[in-house]
Amino acid sequence: MGASDRSVPRRVIDFRSRPNTPEYLVALRSPVASTVMRKLGSPQPQAGTLEEWVAGFQKEGVERVVFTGRQSQGTSGHDVTNEYVAETALRFPGVVIGFAGIDPLQGMTSVRAVEHAVRKLGLKGVSIDPYGGNVAPNDRRLYPVYAKCAELDVPVVVTCGPLPFPGPRLDHGDVRGIDDVACDFPELTIVVDHSGWPWVTETIAILFRHDNVFIDTSLYMHLPGTAQFAEAANSIVPDRMLFASCYPVVPVRTAIERVSSLPFTPQALDNVMYATADRLLRKFRCY
């Protein structure tokens, strides 16, 4: 079946969407974000309101989104506060699911930030960017944050990938470090952001090994080699992939079309676009 024969999924949950509001667009003014957008050919988003953001993704068939904050040494001065994430989630209950952005390299300050975000702000998960501190996801300095997430029973999203900008080494985005984290924290639910590309085969092996590891499809799912993800979802890991647009870096419609063009079976595509995320978010009492 060719890409032109594929129907767009009717129900969608977007596991990585952030509003194109002035409060968030500050994150895209960093040199890191600008380089990513240039290399991926992404258009510069226009600022809008929260209501316009929600109406925009709902127009594309997206029922719910996960909005992650950003706190990282590598994006200092371009961070998005967890208070803003929490306020947005409260404004759109059941539609916007808030995850806290945590800088994981601040020792006990990071651990307390997780506690505050979950207990006080009501956020439903944690998102970390190890590359921002020039460390790999299995760096032992991150382990207190992983332990706290496991203790509080919240999922953690870990940014991995090729990082198409100077500074962090490729090793800092290497998905293979997730294998160590999953082995050391079998009770922790881990979502690998940006799919784990270009380590496609290794990522599939990690999903096959660890029932507590998921990937999202954001940013790189149209690049060479990603058809293997569809082959895996059609067979050995049918319930471990989560659609994510990475809006406003990538338009929602573009992200949906890219994922839908891969050779998923209809059942596997439904799992990726909606069913797996729905089960996961319900498990963590997000709605």
GROMACS .gro file of C-alpha atoms in nm:
model
  287
    1MET     CA    1   0.000   0.000   0.000
    2GLY     CA    2   0.145   0.337  -0.099
    3ALA     CA    3   0.140   0.650   0.107
    4SER     CA    4  -0.135   0.800  -0.109
    5ASP     CA    5  -0.364   0.505  -0.025
    6ARG     CA    6  -0.343   0.558   0.349
    7SER     CA    7  -0.622   0.728   0.538
    8VAL     CA    8  -0.542   0.977   0.811
    9PRO     CA    9  -0.625   0.832   1.156
   10ARG     CA   10  -0.954   0.951   1.301
   11ARG     CA   11  -0.839   0.968   1.664
   12VAL     CA   12  -0.506   1.108   1.773
   13ILE     CA   13  -0.324   1.177   2.099
   14ASP     CA   14  -0.013   1.391   2.057
   15PHE     CA   15   0.251   1.302   2.317
   16ARG     CA   16   0.468   1.609   2.254
   17SER     CA   17   0.299   1.939   2.174
   18ARG     CA   18   0.375   2.281   2.312
   19PRO     CA   19   0.176   2.600   2.254
   20ASN     CA   20   0.291   2.862   2.005
   21THR     CA   21   0.241   3.131   2.269
   22PRO     CA   22   0.502   3.395   2.353
   23GLU     CA   23   0.564   3.214   2.683
   24TYR     CA   24   0.673   2.899   2.497
   25LEU     CA   25   0.826   3.047   2.184
   26VAL     CA   26   1.108   3.183   2.399
   27ALA     CA   27   1.236   2.824   2.396
   28LEU     CA   28   1.268   2.833   2.016
   29ARG     CA   29   1.485   3.144   2.024
   30SER     CA   30   1.779   2.944   2.155
   31PRO     CA   31   2.060   2.865   1.907
   32VAL     CA   32   1.994   2.494   1.966
   33ALA     CA   33   1.629   2.511   1.859
   34SER     CA   34   1.705   2.741   1.566
   35THR     CA   35   1.962   2.495   1.430
   36VAL     CA   36   1.724   2.200   1.462
   37MET     CA   37   1.448   2.384   1.278
   38ARG     CA   38   1.680   2.500   1.001
   39LYS     CA   39   1.819   2.153   0.938
   40LEU     CA   40   1.472   1.995   0.936
   41GLY     CA   41   1.327   2.266   0.715
   42SER     CA   42   1.062   2.361   0.970
   43PRO     CA   43   0.879   2.694   0.930
   44GLN     CA   44   0.909   2.955   1.201
   45PRO     CA   45   0.581   2.945   1.397
   46GLN     CA   46   0.371   3.255   1.447
   47ALA     CA   47   0.274   3.348   1.801
   48GLY     CA   48  -0.085   3.281   1.905
   49THR     CA   49  -0.301   3.225   2.209
   50LEU     CA   50  -0.360   2.910   2.409
   51GLU     CA   51  -0.713   2.894   2.270
   52GLU     CA   52  -0.580   2.909   1.914
   53TRP     CA   53  -0.330   2.634   1.989
   54VAL     CA   54  -0.600   2.402   2.125
   55ALA     CA   55  -0.840   2.482   1.841
   56GLY     CA   56  -0.560   2.418   1.591
   57PHE     CA   57  -0.470   2.069   1.709
   58GLN     CA   58  -0.835   1.974   1.758
   59LYS     CA   59  -0.900   2.074   1.396
   60GLU     CA   60  -0.642   1.812   1.298
   61GLY     CA   61  -0.824   1.542   1.496
   62VAL     CA   62  -0.600   1.554   1.803
   63GLU     CA   63  -0.807   1.491   2.118
   64ARG     CA   64  -0.535   1.536   2.381
   65VAL     CA   65  -0.175   1.652   2.402
   66VAL     CA   66   0.113   1.613   2.645
   67PHE     CA   67   0.273   1.952   2.712
   68THR     CA   68   0.624   1.918   2.853
   69GLY     CA   69   0.816   2.197   3.021
   70ARG     CA   70   1.184   2.255   2.958
   71GLN     CA   71   1.454   2.309   3.220
   72SER     CA   72   1.805   2.238   3.101
   73GLN     CA   73   2.155   2.375   3.144
   74GLY     CA   74   2.191   2.377   2.765
   75THR     CA   75   1.886   2.602   2.717
   76SER     CA   76   1.948   2.841   3.006
   77GLY     CA   77   1.753   3.162   2.953
   78HIS     CA   78   1.515   2.988   2.714
   79ASP     CA   79   1.334   2.764   2.959
   80VAL     CA   80   0.959   2.714   3.003
   81THR     CA   81   0.845   2.714   3.363
   82ASN     CA   82   0.653   2.430   3.519
   83GLU     CA   83   0.410   2.682   3.663
   84TYR     CA   84   0.313   2.783   3.310
   85VAL     CA   85   0.269   2.418   3.213
   86ALA     CA   86   0.052   2.355   3.520
   87GLU     CA   87  -0.161   2.664   3.459
   88THR     CA   88  -0.220   2.556   3.099
   89ALA     CA   89  -0.317   2.203   3.201
   90LEU     CA   90  -0.562   2.338   3.460
   91ARG     CA   91  -0.714   2.565   3.197
   92PHE     CA   92  -0.780   2.272   2.961
   93PRO     CA   93  -0.842   1.971   3.189
   94GLY     CA   94  -0.832   1.635   3.017
   95VAL     CA   95  -0.717   1.799   2.694
   96VAL     CA   96  -0.372   1.926   2.794
   97ILE     CA   97  -0.167   1.687   3.011
   98GLY     CA   98   0.121   1.864   3.183
   99PHE     CA   99   0.466   1.710   3.233
  100ALA     CA  100   0.733   1.896   3.430
  101GLY     CA  101   1.060   1.997   3.272
  102ILE     CA  102   1.341   1.913   3.515
  103ASP     CA  103   1.711   1.997   3.497
  104PRO     CA  104   1.840   1.662   3.628
  105LEU     CA  105   2.192   1.778   3.713
  106GLN     CA  106   2.116   1.983   4.024
  107GLY     CA  107   2.141   1.705   4.280
  108MET     CA  108   1.881   1.721   4.554
  109THR     CA  109   1.745   2.044   4.405
  110SER     CA  110   1.636   1.838   4.105
  111VAL     CA  111   1.474   1.577   4.330
  112ARG     CA  112   1.285   1.846   4.520
  113ALA     CA  113   1.175   2.001   4.190
  114VAL     CA  114   1.019   1.670   4.086
  115GLU     CA  115   0.839   1.643   4.419
  116HIS     CA  116   0.708   2.001   4.390
  117ALA     CA  117   0.595   1.957   4.031
  118VAL     CA  118   0.400   1.641   4.103
  119ARG     CA  119   0.273   1.703   4.458
  120LYS     CA  120   0.212   2.079   4.444
  121LEU     CA  121   0.161   2.166   4.079
  122GLY     CA  122  -0.028   1.850   3.988
  123LEU     CA  123   0.184   1.763   3.685
  124LYS     CA  124   0.157   1.406   3.561
  125GLY     CA  125   0.507   1.324   3.447
  126VAL     CA  126   0.863   1.451   3.406
  127SER     CA  127   1.069   1.542   3.101
  128ILE     CA  128   1.449   1.569   3.100
  129ASP     CA  129   1.708   1.664   2.837
  130PRO     CA  130   2.039   1.503   2.940
  131TYR     CA  131   2.221   1.642   2.640
  132GLY     CA  132   2.167   1.991   2.780
  133GLY     CA  133   2.424   1.904   3.045
  134ASN     CA  134   2.647   1.713   2.802
  135VAL     CA  135   2.566   1.381   2.965
  136ALA     CA  136   2.417   1.054   2.845
  137PRO     CA  137   2.081   0.926   2.974
  138ASN     CA  138   2.256   0.660   3.186
  139ASP     CA  139   2.482   0.908   3.367
  140ARG     CA  140   2.457   0.820   3.735
  141ARG     CA  141   2.401   1.185   3.827
  142LEU     CA  142   2.055   1.149   3.674
  143TYR     CA  143   1.963   0.847   3.887
  144PRO     CA  144   1.816   1.041   4.181
  145VAL     CA  145   1.560   1.193   3.943
  146TYR     CA  146   1.476   0.852   3.798
  147ALA     CA  147   1.439   0.712   4.150
  148LYS     CA  148   1.207   0.995   4.252
  149CYS     CA  149   0.989   0.945   3.945
  150ALA     CA  150   0.966   0.575   4.025
  151GLU     CA  151   0.878   0.653   4.386
  152LEU     CA  152   0.604   0.897   4.283
  153ASP     CA  153   0.482   0.659   4.009
  154VAL     CA  154   0.509   0.910   3.723
  155PRO     CA  155   0.658   0.850   3.377
  156VAL     CA  156   0.976   1.019   3.260
  157VAL     CA  157   1.036   1.141   2.904
  158VAL     CA  158   1.405   1.134   2.810
  159THR     CA  159   1.528   1.326   2.507
  160CYS     CA  160   1.759   1.119   2.286
  161GLY     CA  161   1.872   1.155   1.927
  162PRO     CA  162   2.146   1.279   1.696
  163LEU     CA  163   2.137   1.641   1.822
  164PRO     CA  164   2.214   1.822   1.492
  165PHE     CA  165   2.415   2.104   1.643
  166PRO     CA  166   2.767   2.148   1.787
  167GLY     CA  167   2.837   2.103   2.155
  168PRO     CA  168   2.702   1.776   2.294
  169ARG     CA  169   2.864   1.464   2.157
  170LEU     CA  170   2.666   1.198   1.974
  171ASP     CA  171   2.713   0.973   2.276
  172HIS     CA  172   2.504   1.214   2.484
  173GLY     CA  173   2.199   1.137   2.269
  174ASP     CA  174   2.267   0.764   2.231
  175VAL     CA  175   1.951   0.568   2.306
  176ARG     CA  176   2.152   0.266   2.416
  177GLY     CA  177   2.201   0.429   2.755
  178ILE     CA  178   1.827   0.379   2.812
  179ASP     CA  179   1.893   0.005   2.841
  180ASP     CA  180   2.092   0.068   3.160
  181VAL     CA  181   1.818   0.290   3.303
  182ALA     CA  182   1.547   0.037   3.223
  183CYS     CA  183   1.751  -0.243   3.381
  184ASP     CA  184   1.819  -0.040   3.696
  185PHE     CA  185   1.462   0.094   3.728
  186PRO     CA  186   1.225  -0.178   3.603
  187GLU     CA  187   0.932  -0.010   3.780
  188LEU     CA  188   0.991   0.324   3.602
  189THR     CA  189   0.798   0.403   3.283
  190ILE     CA  190   1.040   0.560   3.033
  191VAL     CA  191   0.941   0.738   2.712
  192VAL     CA  192   1.227   0.794   2.467
  193ASP     CA  193   1.171   1.127   2.296
  194HIS     CA  194   1.249   1.165   1.924
  195SER     CA  195   1.215   0.788   1.861
  196GLY     CA  196   1.576   0.690   1.925
  197TRP     CA  197   1.676   0.751   1.563
  198PRO     CA  198   1.936   0.689   1.420
  199TRP     CA  199   1.983   0.387   1.649
  200VAL     CA  200   1.670   0.226   1.502
  201THR     CA  201   1.759  -0.140   1.542
  202GLU     CA  202   1.898  -0.082   1.891
  203THR     CA  203   1.585   0.109   1.992
  204ILE     CA  204   1.362  -0.174   1.873
  205ALA     CA  205   1.577  -0.419   2.070
  206ILE     CA  206   1.536  -0.205   2.384
  207LEU     CA  207   1.158  -0.197   2.336
  208PHE     CA  208   1.158  -0.574   2.287
  209ARG     CA  209   1.365  -0.625   2.603
  210HIS     CA  210   1.187  -0.385   2.835
  211ASP     CA  211   0.811  -0.363   2.883
  212ASN     CA  212   0.857  -0.033   3.068
  213VAL     CA  213   1.009   0.154   2.771
  214PHE     CA  214   0.815   0.345   2.504
  215ILE     CA  215   0.921   0.577   2.223
  216ASP     CA  216   0.752   0.879   2.072
  217THR     CA  217   0.760   0.960   1.701
  218SER     CA  218   0.857   1.325   1.720
  219LEU     CA  219   1.097   1.509   1.489
  220TYR     CA  220   1.289   1.235   1.303
  221MET     CA  221   1.028   0.980   1.197
  222HIS     CA  222   1.051   1.077   0.828
  223LEU     CA  223   1.427   1.024   0.804
  224PRO     CA  224   1.607   0.725   0.643
  225GLY     CA  225   1.564   0.393   0.823
  226THR     CA  226   1.246   0.471   1.016
  227ALA     CA  227   1.032   0.223   0.822
  228GLN     CA  228   1.181  -0.041   1.052
  229PHE     CA  229   0.977   0.109   1.334
  230ALA     CA  230   0.659   0.023   1.145
  231GLU     CA  231   0.783  -0.332   1.086
  232ALA     CA  232   0.845  -0.366   1.460
  233ALA     CA  233   0.505  -0.220   1.554
  234ASN     CA  234   0.340  -0.461   1.314
  235SER     CA  235   0.501  -0.757   1.489
  236ILE     CA  236   0.713  -0.770   1.806
  237VAL     CA  237   0.633  -0.437   1.982
  238PRO     CA  238   0.274  -0.350   1.891
  239ASP     CA  239   0.201  -0.136   2.198
  240ARG     CA  240   0.513   0.073   2.264
  241MET     CA  241   0.507   0.362   2.016
  242LEU     CA  242   0.338   0.698   2.075
  243PHE     CA  243   0.256   0.959   1.814
  244ALA     CA  244   0.418   1.297   1.887
  245SER     CA  245   0.429   1.597   1.657
  246CYS     CA  246   0.687   1.817   1.833
  247TYR     CA  247   0.466   2.116   1.754
  248PRO     CA  248   0.542   2.406   1.707
  249VAL     CA  249   0.877   2.284   1.567
  250VAL     CA  250   0.682   2.061   1.325
  251PRO     CA  251   0.325   2.138   1.209
  252VAL     CA  252   0.073   1.884   1.339
  253ARG     CA  253  -0.057   1.796   0.993
  254THR     CA  254   0.296   1.735   0.866
  255ALA     CA  255   0.375   1.506   1.159
  256ILE     CA  256   0.053   1.306   1.113
  257GLU     CA  257   0.120   1.262   0.742
  258ARG     CA  258   0.479   1.152   0.800
  259VAL     CA  259   0.384   0.882   1.049
  260SER     CA  260   0.079   0.771   0.848
  261SER     CA  261   0.296   0.725   0.539
  262LEU     CA  262   0.505   0.453   0.706
  263PRO     CA  263   0.401   0.090   0.637
  264PHE     CA  264   0.201   0.033   0.956
  265THR     CA  265  -0.090  -0.208   0.951
  266PRO     CA  266  -0.422  -0.033   1.029
  267GLN     CA  267  -0.422  -0.180   1.381
  268ALA     CA  268  -0.062  -0.082   1.447
  269LEU     CA  269  -0.125   0.270   1.320
  270ASP     CA  270  -0.425   0.306   1.551
  271ASN     CA  271  -0.208   0.192   1.842
  272VAL     CA  272   0.061   0.446   1.755
  273MET     CA  273  -0.174   0.737   1.697
  274TYR     CA  274  -0.414   0.682   1.985
  275ALA     CA  275  -0.465   0.355   2.170
  276THR     CA  276  -0.122   0.310   2.333
  277ALA     CA  277  -0.110   0.669   2.458
  278ASP     CA  278  -0.466   0.643   2.586
  279ARG     CA  279  -0.382   0.332   2.791
  280LEU     CA  280  -0.061   0.487   2.923
  281LEU     CA  281  -0.218   0.817   3.024
  282ARG     CA  282  -0.510   0.642   3.191
  283LYS     CA  283  -0.267   0.419   3.381
  284PHE     CA  284  -0.113   0.732   3.533
  285ARG     CA  285  -0.452   0.887   3.610
  286CYS     CA  286  -0.405   1.177   3.368
  287TYR     CA  287  -0.781   1.189   3.298
   0.00000   0.00000   0.00000
